Tab-separated table of C-alpha atoms and ligand atoms in Angstrom:
chain	number	residue	atom	x	y	z
A	1	MET	CA	95.996	8.285	-82.655
A	2	LYS	CA	92.788	5.294	-82.229
A	3	ILE	CA	91.667	6.816	-78.639
A	4	ALA	CA	89.459	5.133	-76.699
A	5	ILE	CA	87.234	7.438	-74.254
A	6	ILE	CA	85.172	5.619	-72.265
A	7	GLY	CA	82.507	7.316	-71.667
A	8	GLN	CA	80.334	8.913	-73.239
A	9	GLY	CA	78.603	11.536	-71.004
A	10	TYR	CA	78.770	15.797	-71.636
A	11	VAL	CA	82.967	15.160	-70.743
A	12	GLY	CA	83.278	12.357	-72.533
A	13	TYR	CA	81.302	12.963	-75.823
A	14	ALA	CA	82.685	16.409	-76.168
A	15	LEU	CA	86.579	15.777	-75.744
A	16	ALA	CA	84.911	13.020	-78.532
A	17	ILE	CA	84.059	15.782	-80.392
A	18	ALA	CA	87.057	18.347	-79.967
A	19	ALA	CA	89.246	15.130	-80.399
A	20	SER	CA	88.137	13.734	-83.862
A	21	LYS	CA	88.307	16.648	-85.393
A	22	ALA	CA	92.370	16.838	-84.264
A	23	GLY	CA	92.152	14.019	-86.571
A	24	HIS	CA	92.296	11.276	-84.342
A	25	SER	CA	90.428	8.155	-85.090
A	26	ILE	CA	87.695	8.135	-81.749
A	27	ILE	CA	85.927	5.154	-79.760
A	28	GLY	CA	83.273	7.062	-77.328
A	29	PHE	CA	82.783	4.187	-75.395
A	30	ASP	CA	79.330	4.437	-73.185
A	31	THR	CA	77.763	1.541	-71.124
A	32	ASN	CA	74.548	3.473	-71.307
A	33	PRO	CA	72.759	1.579	-74.908
A	34	LYS	CA	70.645	4.801	-74.925
A	35	VAL	CA	73.346	7.026	-74.314
A	36	ILE	CA	75.442	6.319	-77.416
A	37	SER	CA	71.782	5.864	-79.337
A	38	GLU	CA	70.925	9.241	-79.035
A	39	ILE	CA	74.288	10.382	-80.637
A	40	ARG	CA	74.116	8.002	-83.151
A	41	GLY	CA	71.034	10.407	-84.466
A	42	TYR	CA	73.772	13.572	-83.981
A	43	GLY	CA	75.030	12.516	-87.704
A	44	ASN	CA	78.424	12.303	-86.702
A	45	LEU	CA	82.406	12.921	-87.994
A	46	SER	CA	83.902	9.564	-90.574
A	47	ASN	CA	86.741	9.253	-87.328
A	48	TYR	CA	84.006	9.225	-83.879
A	49	GLN	CA	82.569	6.003	-83.640
A	50	PRO	CA	80.446	6.013	-81.125
A	51	THR	CA	79.719	2.488	-79.467
A	52	ASN	CA	78.759	0.096	-76.139
A	53	SER	CA	80.062	-3.539	-77.486
A	54	GLU	CA	83.553	-4.141	-75.976
A	55	SER	CA	84.939	-5.307	-78.364
A	56	ASP	CA	85.252	-2.349	-80.496
A	57	ILE	CA	87.895	-0.519	-77.954
A	58	LYS	CA	90.647	-3.343	-78.295
A	59	ASN	CA	93.972	-2.226	-78.938
A	60	GLN	CA	93.906	1.704	-79.061
A	61	ASP	CA	96.925	3.568	-78.313
A	62	SER	CA	94.866	5.370	-76.116
A	63	TYR	CA	92.173	5.405	-73.465
A	64	ILE	CA	90.695	8.169	-71.719
A	65	ILE	CA	87.903	8.010	-68.753
A	66	ALA	CA	85.423	10.372	-68.517
A	67	VAL	CA	83.754	8.604	-65.641
A	68	PRO	CA	81.288	9.953	-63.154
A	69	THR	CA	82.808	9.882	-60.241
A	70	PRO	CA	79.769	10.935	-56.959
A	71	LEU	CA	79.406	10.454	-53.977
A	72	ASP	CA	77.449	6.818	-52.755
A	73	GLU	CA	75.041	6.966	-49.612
A	74	LYS	CA	76.967	7.949	-46.891
A	75	ASN	CA	78.664	10.829	-48.391
A	76	LEU	CA	81.420	9.514	-49.113
A	77	PRO	CA	83.437	9.368	-52.944
A	78	ASP	CA	81.804	6.571	-54.784
A	79	LEU	CA	84.284	5.236	-57.258
A	80	SER	CA	82.866	2.962	-58.934
A	81	PHE	CA	82.382	3.827	-61.688
A	82	LEU	CA	85.934	4.860	-62.541
A	83	VAL	CA	87.154	0.288	-61.347
A	84	ASN	CA	84.605	-0.679	-63.791
A	85	ALA	CA	86.509	2.041	-66.019
A	86	VAL	CA	89.837	0.819	-65.656
A	87	GLN	CA	89.221	-2.819	-65.262
A	88	LEU	CA	87.823	-2.919	-68.770
A	89	ILE	CA	90.402	-0.334	-69.839
A	90	ALA	CA	92.608	-3.647	-68.909
A	91	ARG	CA	90.920	-6.376	-70.189
A	92	SER	CA	90.480	-4.590	-73.720
A	93	SER	CA	94.275	-3.789	-73.896
A	94	LEU	CA	97.507	-6.439	-74.671
A	95	LYS	CA	100.064	-4.260	-75.401
A	96	GLY	CA	98.997	-1.305	-73.305
A	97	ALA	CA	99.012	1.822	-73.773
A	98	LEU	CA	98.885	5.621	-72.652
A	99	VAL	CA	96.183	5.702	-70.321
A	100	ILE	CA	95.105	9.454	-68.806
A	101	ASN	CA	91.995	9.527	-66.567
A	102	GLU	CA	89.571	13.024	-67.035
A	103	SER	CA	87.100	11.595	-64.266
A	104	THR	CA	87.249	14.297	-61.554
A	105	SER	CA	88.451	13.012	-58.364
A	106	PHE	CA	90.873	13.117	-55.087
A	107	PRO	CA	94.286	13.763	-54.982
A	108	GLY	CA	96.092	9.778	-55.266
A	109	THR	CA	93.613	8.181	-57.667
A	110	LEU	CA	95.840	8.168	-60.768
A	111	ARG	CA	98.123	5.693	-58.218
A	112	GLU	CA	95.762	4.490	-56.634
A	113	ILE	CA	92.639	3.466	-58.004
A	114	VAL	CA	92.807	2.926	-61.894
A	115	ILE	CA	97.049	1.826	-61.976
A	116	THR	CA	96.781	-0.691	-59.116
A	117	GLU	CA	93.560	-1.948	-60.719
A	118	ILE	CA	94.886	-1.848	-64.099
A	119	GLU	CA	98.212	-4.401	-62.660
A	120	LYS	CA	96.388	-6.318	-60.909
A	121	ILE	CA	94.728	-7.422	-64.063
A	122	ASN	CA	97.756	-6.545	-67.465
A	123	LYS	CA	100.817	-6.871	-66.388
A	124	ALA	CA	101.844	-5.533	-70.222
A	125	LYS	CA	103.791	-1.695	-69.915
A	126	PHE	CA	101.276	0.771	-69.882
A	127	LEU	CA	102.223	5.405	-69.481
A	128	TYR	CA	100.352	6.832	-66.737
A	129	ALA	CA	98.926	10.398	-66.373
A	130	ALA	CA	96.056	12.883	-65.319
A	131	ALA	CA	94.382	15.252	-67.294
A	132	PRO	CA	91.025	16.453	-64.917
A	133	GLU	CA	88.150	18.036	-67.339
A	134	ARG	CA	87.841	21.665	-66.515
A	135	ILE	CA	84.594	21.849	-69.662
A	136	ASP	CA	82.252	25.022	-67.732
A	137	PRO	CA	78.115	23.894	-69.508
A	138	ALA	CA	77.282	26.649	-71.277
A	139	ASN	CA	79.744	29.037	-71.978
A	140	THR	CA	80.407	30.344	-74.424
A	141	LYS	CA	84.014	32.099	-74.200
A	142	TRP	CA	85.495	28.805	-72.765
A	143	SER	CA	86.369	25.500	-74.395
A	144	ILE	CA	88.260	21.891	-74.808
A	145	LYS	CA	90.264	24.408	-76.608
A	146	ASN	CA	91.084	28.128	-75.424
A	147	THR	CA	90.875	26.338	-71.566
A	148	PRO	CA	93.873	25.576	-70.599
A	149	ARG	CA	95.245	21.600	-69.478
A	150	VAL	CA	96.248	20.572	-66.344
A	151	ILE	CA	98.326	17.633	-67.416
A	152	ALA	CA	100.843	15.346	-65.239
A	153	GLY	CA	102.145	11.279	-65.638
A	154	ILE	CA	103.620	8.793	-63.838
A	155	ASP	CA	106.829	9.211	-65.464
A	156	ASP	CA	108.944	11.205	-67.769
A	157	GLN	CA	107.421	9.267	-70.770
A	158	SER	CA	103.718	9.536	-69.890
A	159	SER	CA	103.610	13.137	-69.618
A	160	LYS	CA	105.703	13.566	-72.725
A	161	ALA	CA	102.627	11.357	-74.654
A	162	ALA	CA	99.683	13.458	-73.035
A	163	TYR	CA	101.564	16.126	-73.454
A	164	GLU	CA	101.666	15.928	-76.703
A	165	PHE	CA	98.015	14.226	-77.029
A	166	TYR	CA	96.140	17.653	-75.965
A	167	LYS	CA	99.095	19.925	-77.147
A	168	SER	CA	96.518	17.670	-80.672
A	169	ILE	CA	92.876	20.704	-78.777
A	170	CYS	CA	93.992	21.842	-76.970
A	171	ASP	CA	95.849	25.010	-76.644
A	172	GLU	CA	97.540	25.140	-73.492
A	173	VAL	CA	99.123	22.510	-71.925
A	174	ILE	CA	100.169	23.107	-68.364
A	175	LEU	CA	102.841	20.697	-66.922
A	176	VAL	CA	102.857	19.525	-63.528
A	177	SER	CA	104.637	17.973	-61.461
A	178	SER	CA	103.007	15.118	-60.301
A	179	PRO	CA	99.601	13.290	-60.910
A	180	GLU	CA	98.801	14.487	-57.043
A	181	VAL	CA	99.383	18.200	-57.681
A	182	ALA	CA	96.850	18.046	-61.334
A	183	GLU	CA	94.327	16.383	-58.951
A	184	SER	CA	95.114	18.144	-56.628
A	185	ALA	CA	94.369	21.395	-58.607
A	186	LYS	CA	91.061	20.315	-60.681
A	187	LEU	CA	89.360	19.434	-56.582
A	188	PHE	CA	91.102	23.081	-55.634
A	189	GLU	CA	89.499	24.904	-58.646
A	190	ASN	CA	86.245	23.957	-57.452
A	191	THR	CA	86.510	23.718	-53.480
A	192	PHE	CA	87.504	27.863	-54.208
A	193	ARG	CA	84.607	28.756	-56.132
A	194	GLN	CA	81.561	26.946	-53.516
A	195	VAL	CA	83.894	28.238	-49.862
A	196	ASN	CA	83.825	31.893	-51.872
A	197	ILE	CA	80.574	31.682	-53.052
A	198	ALA	CA	78.868	30.069	-49.491
A	199	LEU	CA	80.991	34.020	-48.194
A	200	VAL	CA	78.307	35.429	-50.639
A	201	ASN	CA	75.458	33.478	-49.593
A	202	GLU	CA	75.880	34.006	-45.644
A	203	LEU	CA	76.690	38.317	-46.730
A	204	ALA	CA	73.249	37.697	-48.089
A	205	GLN	CA	71.406	37.068	-45.189
A	206	ILE	CA	73.558	39.423	-43.416
A	207	SER	CA	71.893	42.056	-45.260
A	208	SER	CA	69.192	40.706	-45.717
A	209	LYS	CA	69.423	41.696	-41.778
A	210	LEU	CA	70.448	44.967	-42.610
A	211	GLY	CA	68.374	45.591	-44.728
A	212	ILE	CA	70.755	46.570	-47.440
A	213	SER	CA	70.773	44.747	-50.547
A	214	ALA	CA	73.057	41.933	-51.108
A	215	THR	CA	74.182	43.072	-54.681
A	216	GLU	CA	75.276	46.734	-54.440
A	217	VAL	CA	76.670	45.404	-51.073
A	218	ILE	CA	78.996	43.318	-53.765
A	219	THR	CA	78.304	45.348	-56.846
A	220	ALA	CA	80.202	48.826	-54.492
A	221	ALA	CA	83.200	45.715	-53.176
A	222	ALA	CA	83.751	44.945	-57.001
A	223	THR	CA	84.830	48.180	-58.001
A	224	LYS	CA	88.517	48.136	-56.140
A	225	PRO	CA	89.865	46.678	-58.964
A	226	PHE	CA	93.323	44.699	-56.648
A	227	GLY	CA	92.273	42.080	-54.068
A	228	PHE	CA	88.640	41.187	-54.799
A	229	MET	CA	86.952	38.449	-56.790
A	230	LYS	CA	82.680	38.844	-57.931
A	231	PHE	CA	81.131	35.536	-56.805
A	232	ASN	CA	77.198	35.866	-56.483
A	233	PRO	CA	74.139	34.517	-54.392
A	234	GLY	CA	72.509	32.150	-54.791
A	235	LEU	CA	69.839	29.190	-54.103
A	236	GLY	CA	72.897	26.778	-53.092
A	237	VAL	CA	75.145	25.229	-55.741
A	238	GLY	CA	74.383	21.892	-57.498
A	239	GLY	CA	75.698	20.243	-60.795
A	240	HIS	CA	78.415	17.774	-59.937
A	241	CYS	CA	81.007	20.162	-59.566
A	242	ILE	CA	80.706	22.729	-56.472
A	243	PRO	CA	78.822	20.287	-54.335
A	244	ILE	CA	80.118	17.410	-54.214
A	245	ASP	CA	84.618	17.867	-55.730
A	246	PRO	CA	85.344	20.079	-52.674
A	247	ILE	CA	83.527	17.120	-50.690
A	248	TYR	CA	86.289	14.953	-52.300
A	249	LEU	CA	88.856	16.887	-50.701
A	250	ALA	CA	87.988	16.849	-47.018
A	251	GLN	CA	87.190	13.140	-47.346
A	252	LYS	CA	90.990	12.375	-48.206
A	253	ALA	CA	91.811	15.132	-46.216
A	254	GLU	CA	90.669	14.044	-43.618
A	255	ALA	CA	91.884	10.804	-43.565
A	256	LEU	CA	95.172	12.371	-44.153
A	257	GLY	CA	94.421	13.671	-40.498
A	258	ALA	CA	94.575	17.515	-42.108
A	259	PRO	CA	91.752	19.943	-41.946
A	260	ALA	CA	89.520	20.344	-43.784
A	261	LYS	CA	86.985	22.903	-41.686
A	262	PHE	CA	86.504	25.577	-44.236
A	263	ILE	CA	85.803	22.554	-47.476
A	264	ARG	CA	83.375	21.303	-44.633
A	265	GLN	CA	81.113	24.550	-42.795
A	266	ALA	CA	81.044	26.069	-46.544
A	267	ASN	CA	79.886	23.442	-48.108
A	268	LEU	CA	76.809	23.114	-45.343
A	269	VAL	CA	75.488	27.107	-45.959
A	270	ASN	CA	75.710	26.156	-49.457
A	271	GLN	CA	73.617	22.967	-48.449
A	272	GLN	CA	70.902	25.596	-45.624
A	273	MET	CA	69.996	27.922	-48.649
A	274	PRO	CA	67.246	26.934	-50.099
A	275	LEU	CA	65.916	26.379	-46.136
A	276	TYR	CA	66.844	30.482	-45.690
A	277	VAL	CA	65.245	30.922	-49.163
A	278	LEU	CA	61.745	28.974	-47.374
A	279	GLN	CA	62.185	31.063	-44.133
A	280	ARG	CA	62.238	33.916	-46.392
A	281	LEU	CA	58.866	33.691	-48.299
A	282	LYS	CA	57.163	32.488	-44.630
A	283	GLU	CA	58.304	35.352	-43.846
A	284	LEU	CA	56.601	37.012	-46.407
A	285	LEU	CA	53.453	35.007	-46.986
A	286	ASN	CA	52.625	36.064	-42.749
A	287	ASP	CA	54.342	33.282	-41.735
A	288	SER	CA	52.046	30.841	-43.670
A	289	LEU	CA	52.522	28.457	-46.955
A	290	GLN	CA	49.572	26.273	-46.599
A	291	ASN	CA	48.213	27.288	-50.404
A	292	MET	CA	49.666	29.307	-51.278
A	293	LYS	CA	50.132	29.189	-54.588
A	294	ILE	CA	54.776	29.277	-55.550
A	295	CYS	CA	55.830	28.968	-58.699
A	296	ILE	CA	59.541	28.255	-59.366
A	297	VAL	CA	61.472	30.491	-61.493
A	298	GLY	CA	64.064	28.797	-63.130
A	299	LEU	CA	64.424	24.394	-62.105
A	300	SER	CA	67.993	23.238	-63.833
A	301	TYR	CA	71.379	24.195	-61.125
A	302	LYS	CA	72.350	26.660	-63.869
A	303	ALA	CA	71.326	29.130	-66.424
A	304	ASP	CA	71.281	28.124	-69.536
A	305	VAL	CA	71.545	24.195	-69.109
A	306	SER	CA	69.233	21.521	-68.534
A	307	ASP	CA	70.606	19.886	-66.494
A	308	LEU	CA	68.874	19.597	-63.151
A	309	ARG	CA	71.946	16.969	-60.968
A	310	GLN	CA	71.932	18.694	-57.233
A	311	SER	CA	69.722	21.091	-58.317
A	312	PRO	CA	68.491	23.215	-55.468
A	313	SER	CA	65.428	24.724	-57.009
A	314	LEU	CA	64.412	20.725	-56.628
A	315	VAL	CA	65.347	21.479	-52.128
A	316	LEU	CA	63.525	24.166	-52.454
A	317	PHE	CA	60.460	22.304	-54.861
A	318	LYS	CA	60.554	19.693	-52.478
A	319	GLU	CA	60.905	22.065	-49.136
A	320	LEU	CA	57.558	24.240	-51.014
A	321	GLN	CA	55.116	20.769	-50.614
A	322	ASN	CA	56.104	19.682	-47.515
A	323	SER	CA	54.940	22.700	-46.366
A	324	GLY	CA	51.320	22.756	-47.783
A	325	ALA	CA	52.064	24.629	-51.168
A	326	ASN	CA	50.663	24.686	-54.086
A	327	VAL	CA	54.521	24.528	-56.193
A	328	VAL	CA	54.660	24.527	-59.921
A	329	PHE	CA	57.427	25.945	-62.410
A	330	HIS	CA	58.580	27.348	-65.063
A	331	ASP	CA	61.642	26.467	-67.162
A	332	GLU	CA	61.212	26.162	-71.078
A	333	ILE	CA	64.928	24.875	-71.521
A	334	VAL	CA	63.835	21.588	-68.795
A	335	LYS	CA	60.144	21.827	-70.053
A	336	ASP	CA	58.789	19.007	-67.557
A	337	PHE	CA	60.063	16.734	-64.394
A	338	ASN	CA	58.510	14.100	-62.570
A	339	ASP	CA	55.267	13.665	-65.798
A	340	ILE	CA	54.763	17.430	-64.370
A	341	LYS	CA	55.635	19.906	-67.450
A	342	SER	CA	56.416	23.982	-67.436
A	343	THR	CA	53.706	25.910	-66.515
A	344	PRO	CA	53.795	29.354	-68.651
A	345	LEU	CA	53.741	32.829	-66.946
A	346	THR	CA	50.182	34.270	-67.093
A	347	PRO	CA	49.361	37.311	-65.657
A	348	ASP	CA	48.466	37.002	-61.372
A	349	SER	CA	48.568	33.549	-61.895
A	350	PHE	CA	49.973	32.599	-58.080
A	351	ASP	CA	50.785	34.568	-54.756
A	352	LEU	CA	54.802	34.765	-55.056
A	353	THR	CA	57.247	33.671	-57.842
A	354	LEU	CA	60.413	33.264	-56.993
A	355	VAL	CA	63.019	33.661	-59.565
A	356	ALA	CA	65.833	31.032	-58.834
A	357	VAL	CA	67.622	30.901	-62.602
A	358	HIS	CA	67.825	33.596	-64.552
A	359	HIS	CA	67.666	31.508	-69.022
A	360	SER	CA	68.970	34.082	-71.242
A	361	ASN	CA	65.848	33.358	-73.244
A	362	LEU	CA	63.366	34.522	-69.588
A	363	ALA	CA	61.074	37.096	-70.504
A	364	VAL	CA	61.144	39.639	-67.491
A	365	ASP	CA	58.628	41.227	-68.185
A	366	LYS	CA	55.542	37.866	-67.929
A	367	VAL	CA	57.768	37.106	-64.076
A	368	VAL	CA	56.445	40.312	-63.211
A	369	ALA	CA	53.413	40.461	-64.391
A	370	SER	CA	52.915	36.649	-63.162
A	371	ALA	CA	51.750	37.291	-59.031
A	372	PRO	CA	52.003	40.794	-56.389
A	373	ILE	CA	54.874	39.340	-54.890
A	374	VAL	CA	58.668	38.344	-56.851
A	375	PHE	CA	61.433	36.832	-55.313
A	376	ASP	CA	64.556	37.267	-56.773
A	377	CYS	CA	67.743	34.964	-56.348
A	378	THR	CA	69.531	35.542	-58.933
A	379	GLY	CA	70.569	39.988	-58.474
A	380	SER	CA	68.806	40.624	-61.650
A	381	ILE	CA	65.886	41.511	-61.549
A	382	THR	CA	64.236	45.274	-60.897
A	383	GLY	CA	61.516	46.071	-58.032
A	384	ALA	CA	61.879	42.582	-57.012
A	385	HIS	CA	62.664	40.956	-53.445
A	386	GLN	CA	66.364	39.524	-53.280
A	387	LEU	CA	68.295	37.189	-51.646
B	1	NAD	N1	79.760	17.614	-66.751
B	1	NAD	C1	80.385	19.072	-66.248
B	1	NAD	O1	80.206	19.989	-65.912
B	1	NAD	C2	81.938	18.262	-66.064
B	1	NAD	C3	82.928	19.525	-65.545
B	1	NAD	C4	84.705	18.852	-65.584
B	1	NAD	C5	84.297	18.128	-65.090
B	1	NAD	N2	83.470	16.340	-65.149
B	1	NAD	C6	84.077	15.196	-64.582
B	1	NAD	O2	83.739	14.702	-65.052
B	1	NAD	C7	83.376	13.229	-65.757
B	1	NAD	C8	82.426	12.845	-66.211
B	1	NAD	O3	81.091	14.063	-65.472
B	1	NAD	P1	79.989	14.500	-66.916
B	1	NAD	O4	79.492	15.426	-67.063
B	1	NAD	O5	80.760	13.866	-68.005
B	1	NAD	O6	79.250	12.605	-66.363
B	1	NAD	P2	77.898	12.300	-67.450
B	1	NAD	O7	76.764	11.517	-66.557
B	1	NAD	O8	77.131	13.011	-68.254
B	1	NAD	O9	78.553	11.000	-68.044
B	1	NAD	C9	79.142	10.144	-68.333
B	1	NAD	C10	78.853	8.422	-68.948
B	1	NAD	O10	79.652	7.825	-67.962
B	1	NAD	C11	79.108	6.855	-68.789
B	1	NAD	N3	80.037	5.554	-67.762
B	1	NAD	C12	79.689	4.543	-66.704
B	1	NAD	N4	80.167	3.944	-65.831
B	1	NAD	C13	81.184	3.842	-66.968
B	1	NAD	C14	81.647	2.340	-67.766
B	1	NAD	N5	82.681	2.698	-66.454
B	1	NAD	N6	82.093	2.536	-69.491
B	1	NAD	C15	81.631	3.317	-70.118
B	1	NAD	N7	80.788	4.038	-69.367
B	1	NAD	C16	80.820	4.152	-68.343
B	1	NAD	C17	77.263	6.927	-68.801
B	1	NAD	O11	76.387	6.199	-68.658
B	1	NAD	C18	77.453	8.580	-68.223
B	1	NAD	O12	77.033	8.392	-70.388
B	1	NAD	C19	83.126	13.824	-63.827
B	1	NAD	O13	84.220	12.553	-62.478
B	1	NAD	C20	82.781	15.010	-63.951
B	1	NAD	O14	82.592	15.445	-62.049
B	1	NAD	C21	82.598	17.472	-65.487
């Protein structure tokens, strides 16, 4: 198939590589020239063409959307990137094509946004499907290929065409009865994580008051061979799935008059974690953070990635600064942030070292030697103060 993938970020580029390896002829379009010039530097396959020129994506067999779906300043779904991408597709295809949305969004997006916007501009016959991406950055076990893909077309012909494409890149494709089911499944998966993370974050606060280790409680509970799934507490949630996708579901639910109390509450608990940790650090430092030299280890939102989006480490960084602390960070993957460079971990350099994220290559012995107090949000440093 001749396919244009709209958006060559994390999702769109990974898809472009998978689809070109499967033999499709791929044009990867992105509005950001920097993204395209970086990709051109990688040395790509001959059937993959990265571009930021609209004229390159005319009349393809299929268009797959992989653009950002963030929240706006009012914390509401921002579909402006998606709408722009859809309008671009409508302008580019004269004869109609298979249009697939992989971007995460609320149930109804394919029908209410994608189809509506295309039909405003282009009267050709298009096929439409939703195939939300499930990729997990830095996960070495689960990739596009072996992660089952949930898809649904707007009609039988669309479902069949989308199924055939995904069968060419994924081992297992699950066809559900409507795009709304596929869109909801994606949001529910991430909401499930958000709620369970919030629950263990609350358990961490309860355990601290009880004077016991939350990690030990969770490890003990996880010995139950049925009816329990292990989640770990942490400094909060980051990236652009767990803090954002549940809001898309909550917003749609509330617009329909359905409850979303659990989702809203979980979001709040996770958002407040950096403030809870700030309080714990204050207690460890005799109630004042003024002029305390504090090192945050791990600035990204999760282990082994450099992505800083919505990272709770950044929230804590700012809160510590506002409390008068002298804050530095150590992160060998992020290396620098806002012109601040990662600080090496040398012995006895800080009053307190806080481990927010544990990258695989972290030198734990250096963390332990770096300060008299080590506070560990990851449950992985023996002898440290725990969440
Ligand atoms: N990153 C993940 O782990 C992940 C996992 C599953 C789903 N998703 C979802 O996939 C979608 C894309 O996420 P991402 O991580 O790839 O985002 P990203 O920010 O890494 O990439 C998006 C790209 O789209 C480009 N873009 C924006 N508007 C455009 C337009 N109108 N036309 C062409 N290009 C445009 C941007 O320049 C950017 O390079 C989002 O809906 C996200 O929620 C992401």
